[in-house]
Coordinates of N, CA and C in Angstrom, one line a residue:
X1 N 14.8 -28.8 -17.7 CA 14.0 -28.4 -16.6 C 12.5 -28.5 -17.0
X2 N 11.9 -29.2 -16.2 CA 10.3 -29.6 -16.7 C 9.6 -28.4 -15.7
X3 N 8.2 -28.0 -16.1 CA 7.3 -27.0 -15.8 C 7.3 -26.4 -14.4
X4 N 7.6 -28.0 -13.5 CA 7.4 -27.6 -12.1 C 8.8 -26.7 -11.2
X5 N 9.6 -27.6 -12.1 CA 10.8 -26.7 -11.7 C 11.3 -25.3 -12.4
X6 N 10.4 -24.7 -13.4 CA 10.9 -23.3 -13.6 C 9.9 -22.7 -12.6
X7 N 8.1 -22.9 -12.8 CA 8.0 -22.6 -12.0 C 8.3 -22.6 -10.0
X8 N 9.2 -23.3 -9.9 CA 9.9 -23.1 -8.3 C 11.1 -22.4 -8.4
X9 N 11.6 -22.4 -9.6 CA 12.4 -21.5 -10.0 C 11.8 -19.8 -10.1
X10 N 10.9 -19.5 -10.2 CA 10.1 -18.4 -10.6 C 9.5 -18.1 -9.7
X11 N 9.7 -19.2 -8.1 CA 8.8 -18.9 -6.7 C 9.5 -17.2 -6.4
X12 N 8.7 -17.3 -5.4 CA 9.0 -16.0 -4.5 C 9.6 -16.2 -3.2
X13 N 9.2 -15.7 -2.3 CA 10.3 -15.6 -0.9 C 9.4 -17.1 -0.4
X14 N 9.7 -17.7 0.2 CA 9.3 -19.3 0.6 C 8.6 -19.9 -0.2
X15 N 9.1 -19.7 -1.1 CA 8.7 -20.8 -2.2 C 7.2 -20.9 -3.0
X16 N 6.7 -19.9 -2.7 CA 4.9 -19.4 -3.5 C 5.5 -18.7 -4.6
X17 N 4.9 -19.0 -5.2 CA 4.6 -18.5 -7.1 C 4.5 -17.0 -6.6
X18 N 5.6 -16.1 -7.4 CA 5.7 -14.6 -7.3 C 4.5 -14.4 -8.5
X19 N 3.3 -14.6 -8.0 CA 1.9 -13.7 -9.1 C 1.7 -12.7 -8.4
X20 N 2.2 -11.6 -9.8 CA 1.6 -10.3 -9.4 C 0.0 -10.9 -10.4
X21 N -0.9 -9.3 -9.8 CA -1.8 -9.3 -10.6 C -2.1 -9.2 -11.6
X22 N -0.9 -8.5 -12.5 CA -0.5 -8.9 -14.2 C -0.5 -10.2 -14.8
X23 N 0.4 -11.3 -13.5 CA 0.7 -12.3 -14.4 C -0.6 -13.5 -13.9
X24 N -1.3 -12.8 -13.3 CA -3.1 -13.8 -13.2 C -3.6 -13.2 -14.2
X25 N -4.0 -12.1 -14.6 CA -4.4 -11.7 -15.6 C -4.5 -11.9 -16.8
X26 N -3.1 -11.8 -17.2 CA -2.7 -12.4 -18.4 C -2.8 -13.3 -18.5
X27 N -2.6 -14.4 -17.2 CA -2.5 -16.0 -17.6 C -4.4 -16.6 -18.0
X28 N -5.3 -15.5 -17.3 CA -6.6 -15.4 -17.2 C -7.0 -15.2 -18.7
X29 N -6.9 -14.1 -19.3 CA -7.3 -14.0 -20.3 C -6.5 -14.2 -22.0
X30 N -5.5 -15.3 -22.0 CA -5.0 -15.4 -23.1 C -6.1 -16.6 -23.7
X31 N -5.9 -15.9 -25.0 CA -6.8 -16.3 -25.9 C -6.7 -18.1 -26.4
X32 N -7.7 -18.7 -26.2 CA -7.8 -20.2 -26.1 C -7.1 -20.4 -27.6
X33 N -6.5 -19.7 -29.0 CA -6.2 -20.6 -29.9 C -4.5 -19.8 -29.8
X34 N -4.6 -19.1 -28.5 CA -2.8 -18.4 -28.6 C -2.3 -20.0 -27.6
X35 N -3.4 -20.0 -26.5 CA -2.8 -20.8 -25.7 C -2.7 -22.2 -25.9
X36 N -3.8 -22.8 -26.9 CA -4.2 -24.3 -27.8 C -2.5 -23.8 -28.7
X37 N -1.7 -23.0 -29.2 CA -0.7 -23.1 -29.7 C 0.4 -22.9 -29.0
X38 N 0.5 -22.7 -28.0 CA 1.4 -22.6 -26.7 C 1.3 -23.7 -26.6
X39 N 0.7 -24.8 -26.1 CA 0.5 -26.1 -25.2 C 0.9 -26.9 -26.6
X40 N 1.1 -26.6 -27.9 CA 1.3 -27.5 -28.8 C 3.2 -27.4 -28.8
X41 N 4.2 -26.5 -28.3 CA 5.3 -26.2 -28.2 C 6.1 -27.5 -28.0
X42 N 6.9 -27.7 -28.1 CA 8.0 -28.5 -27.8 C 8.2 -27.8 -26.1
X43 N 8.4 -28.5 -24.6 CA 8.8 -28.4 -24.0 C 9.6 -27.1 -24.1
X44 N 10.9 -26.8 -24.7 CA 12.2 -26.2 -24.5 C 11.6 -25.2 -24.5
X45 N 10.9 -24.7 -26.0 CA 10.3 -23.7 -26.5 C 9.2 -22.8 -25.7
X46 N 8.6 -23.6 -25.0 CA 7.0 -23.0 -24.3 C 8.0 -22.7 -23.4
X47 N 8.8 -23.2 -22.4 CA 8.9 -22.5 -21.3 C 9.7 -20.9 -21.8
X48 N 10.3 -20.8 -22.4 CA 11.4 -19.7 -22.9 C 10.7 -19.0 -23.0
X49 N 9.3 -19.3 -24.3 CA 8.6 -18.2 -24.6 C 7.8 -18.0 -23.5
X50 N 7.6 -18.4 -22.7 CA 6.5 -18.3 -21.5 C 7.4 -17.3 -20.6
X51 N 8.4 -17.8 -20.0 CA 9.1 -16.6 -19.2 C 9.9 -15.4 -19.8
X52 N 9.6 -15.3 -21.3 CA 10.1 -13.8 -21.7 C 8.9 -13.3 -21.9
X53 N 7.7 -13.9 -22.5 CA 6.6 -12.8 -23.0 C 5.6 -13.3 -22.2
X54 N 5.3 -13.7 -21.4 CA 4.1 -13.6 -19.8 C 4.8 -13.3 -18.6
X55 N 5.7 -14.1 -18.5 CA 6.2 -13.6 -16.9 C 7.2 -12.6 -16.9
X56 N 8.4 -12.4 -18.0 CA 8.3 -11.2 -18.8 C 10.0 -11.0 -17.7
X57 N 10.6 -12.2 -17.6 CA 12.4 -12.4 -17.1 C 13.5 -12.1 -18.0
X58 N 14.4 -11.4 -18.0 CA 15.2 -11.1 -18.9 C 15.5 -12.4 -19.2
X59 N 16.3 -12.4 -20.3 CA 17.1 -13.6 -20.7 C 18.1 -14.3 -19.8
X60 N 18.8 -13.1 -19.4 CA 19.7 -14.0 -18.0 C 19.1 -14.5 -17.4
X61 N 18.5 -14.0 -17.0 CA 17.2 -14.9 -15.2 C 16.6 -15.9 -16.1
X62 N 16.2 -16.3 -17.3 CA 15.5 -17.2 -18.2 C 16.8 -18.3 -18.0
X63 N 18.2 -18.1 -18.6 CA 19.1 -19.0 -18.8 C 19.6 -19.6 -17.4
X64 N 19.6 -18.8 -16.3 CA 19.6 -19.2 -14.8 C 18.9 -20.2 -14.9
X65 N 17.6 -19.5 -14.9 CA 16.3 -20.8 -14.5 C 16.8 -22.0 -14.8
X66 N 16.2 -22.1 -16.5 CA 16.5 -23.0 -17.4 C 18.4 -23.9 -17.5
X67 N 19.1 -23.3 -16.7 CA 20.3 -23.5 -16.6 C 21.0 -23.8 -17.8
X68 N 20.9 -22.9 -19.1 CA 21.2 -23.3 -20.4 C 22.4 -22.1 -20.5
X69 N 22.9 -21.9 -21.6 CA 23.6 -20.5 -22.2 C 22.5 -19.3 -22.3
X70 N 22.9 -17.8 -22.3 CA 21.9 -16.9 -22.4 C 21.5 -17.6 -24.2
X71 N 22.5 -17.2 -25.0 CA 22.3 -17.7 -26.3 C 21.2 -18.7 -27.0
X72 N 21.2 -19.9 -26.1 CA 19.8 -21.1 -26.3 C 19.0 -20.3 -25.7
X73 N 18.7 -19.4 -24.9 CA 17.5 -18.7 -24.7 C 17.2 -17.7 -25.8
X74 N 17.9 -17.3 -26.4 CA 17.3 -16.5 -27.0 C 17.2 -17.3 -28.3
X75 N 17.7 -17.9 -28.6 CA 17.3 -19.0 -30.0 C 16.1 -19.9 -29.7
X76 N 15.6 -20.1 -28.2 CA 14.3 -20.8 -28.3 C 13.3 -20.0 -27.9
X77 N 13.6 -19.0 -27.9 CA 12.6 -17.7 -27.9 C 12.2 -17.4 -28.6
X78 N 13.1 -17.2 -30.1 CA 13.1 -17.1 -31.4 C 12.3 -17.5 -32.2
X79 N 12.8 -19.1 -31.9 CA 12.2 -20.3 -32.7 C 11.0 -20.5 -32.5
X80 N 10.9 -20.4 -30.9 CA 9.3 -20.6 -30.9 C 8.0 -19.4 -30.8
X81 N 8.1 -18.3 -30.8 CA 7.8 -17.2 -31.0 C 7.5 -17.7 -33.0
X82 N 8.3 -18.2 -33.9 CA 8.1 -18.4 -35.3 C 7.0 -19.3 -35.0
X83 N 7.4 -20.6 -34.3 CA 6.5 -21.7 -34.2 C 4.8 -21.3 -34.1
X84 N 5.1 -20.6 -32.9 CA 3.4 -20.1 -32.6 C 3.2 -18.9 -33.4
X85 N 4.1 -18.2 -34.3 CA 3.4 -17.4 -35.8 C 2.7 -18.0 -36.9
X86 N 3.8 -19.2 -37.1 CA 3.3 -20.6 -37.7 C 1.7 -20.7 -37.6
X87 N 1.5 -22.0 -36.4 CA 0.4 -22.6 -35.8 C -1.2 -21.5 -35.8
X88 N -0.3 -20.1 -35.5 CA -1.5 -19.0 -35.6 C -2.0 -18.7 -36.5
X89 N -1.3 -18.5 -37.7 CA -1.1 -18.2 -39.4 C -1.9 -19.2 -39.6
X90 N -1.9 -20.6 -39.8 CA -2.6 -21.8 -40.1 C -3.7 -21.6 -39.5
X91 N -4.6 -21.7 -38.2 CA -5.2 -21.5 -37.6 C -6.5 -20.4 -38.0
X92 N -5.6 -19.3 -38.0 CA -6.6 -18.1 -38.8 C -6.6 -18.4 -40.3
X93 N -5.8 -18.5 -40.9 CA -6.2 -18.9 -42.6 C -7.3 -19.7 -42.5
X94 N -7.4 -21.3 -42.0 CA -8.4 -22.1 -42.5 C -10.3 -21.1 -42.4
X95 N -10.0 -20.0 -41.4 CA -11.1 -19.2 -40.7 C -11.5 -17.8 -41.6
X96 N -10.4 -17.5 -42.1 CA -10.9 -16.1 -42.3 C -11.2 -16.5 -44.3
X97 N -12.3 -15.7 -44.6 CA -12.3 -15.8 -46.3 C -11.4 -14.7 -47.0
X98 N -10.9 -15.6 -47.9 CA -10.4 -14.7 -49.0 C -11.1 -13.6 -49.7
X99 N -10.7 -12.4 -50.1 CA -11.7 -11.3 -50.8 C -11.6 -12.4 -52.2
X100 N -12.7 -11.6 -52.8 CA -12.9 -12.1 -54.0 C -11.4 -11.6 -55.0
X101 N -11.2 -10.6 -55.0 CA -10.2 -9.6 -55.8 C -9.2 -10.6 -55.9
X102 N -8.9 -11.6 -55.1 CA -7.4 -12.4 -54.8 C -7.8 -13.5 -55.1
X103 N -9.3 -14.0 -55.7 CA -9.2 -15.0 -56.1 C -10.4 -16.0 -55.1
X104 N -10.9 -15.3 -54.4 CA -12.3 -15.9 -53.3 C -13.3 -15.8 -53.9
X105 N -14.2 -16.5 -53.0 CA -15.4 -16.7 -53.6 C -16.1 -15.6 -53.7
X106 N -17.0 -15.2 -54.8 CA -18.1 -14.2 -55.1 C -19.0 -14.0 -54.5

């Protein structure tokens, strides 16, 4: 299922995007290196994590959508939820200094 179709899967009563004011909000202010690692996802991955932790669908209504087993939803929930721990871990490392105590500069 490609973007357009979870989101029409995610419509509301004639077919408009069910946005509450939470999920403009949130979609408003996530942070440009959460969402630069969201947009890096593998397809499968971003939407899962997208409709359990922004739009915030149980896993059934996720595996509906997606028309998969509940089980592949929760394993690409998983995975990619790691993925973007990954990408963020890397991301802030190259940024933040080491204390000296551990071995950084003086």
């Amino acid at each position: 299922m490609d973007s357009e179709q979870v989101e029409l899967a995610a419509a509301g009563p004639g077919g408009e995007p069910a946005d509450t004011p939470e999920r403009i909000l949130m979609r408003s202010t996530l942070d440009a290196d959460l969402q630069a690692a969201l947009d890096e996802l593998p397809d499968a991955f971003r939407q899962a994590v997208w409709l359990r932790d922004v739009e915030e669908f149980t896993y059934a209504e996720i595996a509906e959508m997606l028309n998969v087993p509940i089980g592949t939803v929760m394993s690409r929930i998983s995975r990619g939820r790691r993925m973007l721990f990954e990408k963020l871990s890397a991301s802030t490392a190259a940024i933040v200094p080491v204390p000296a105590e551990a071995g950084g500069r003086r």
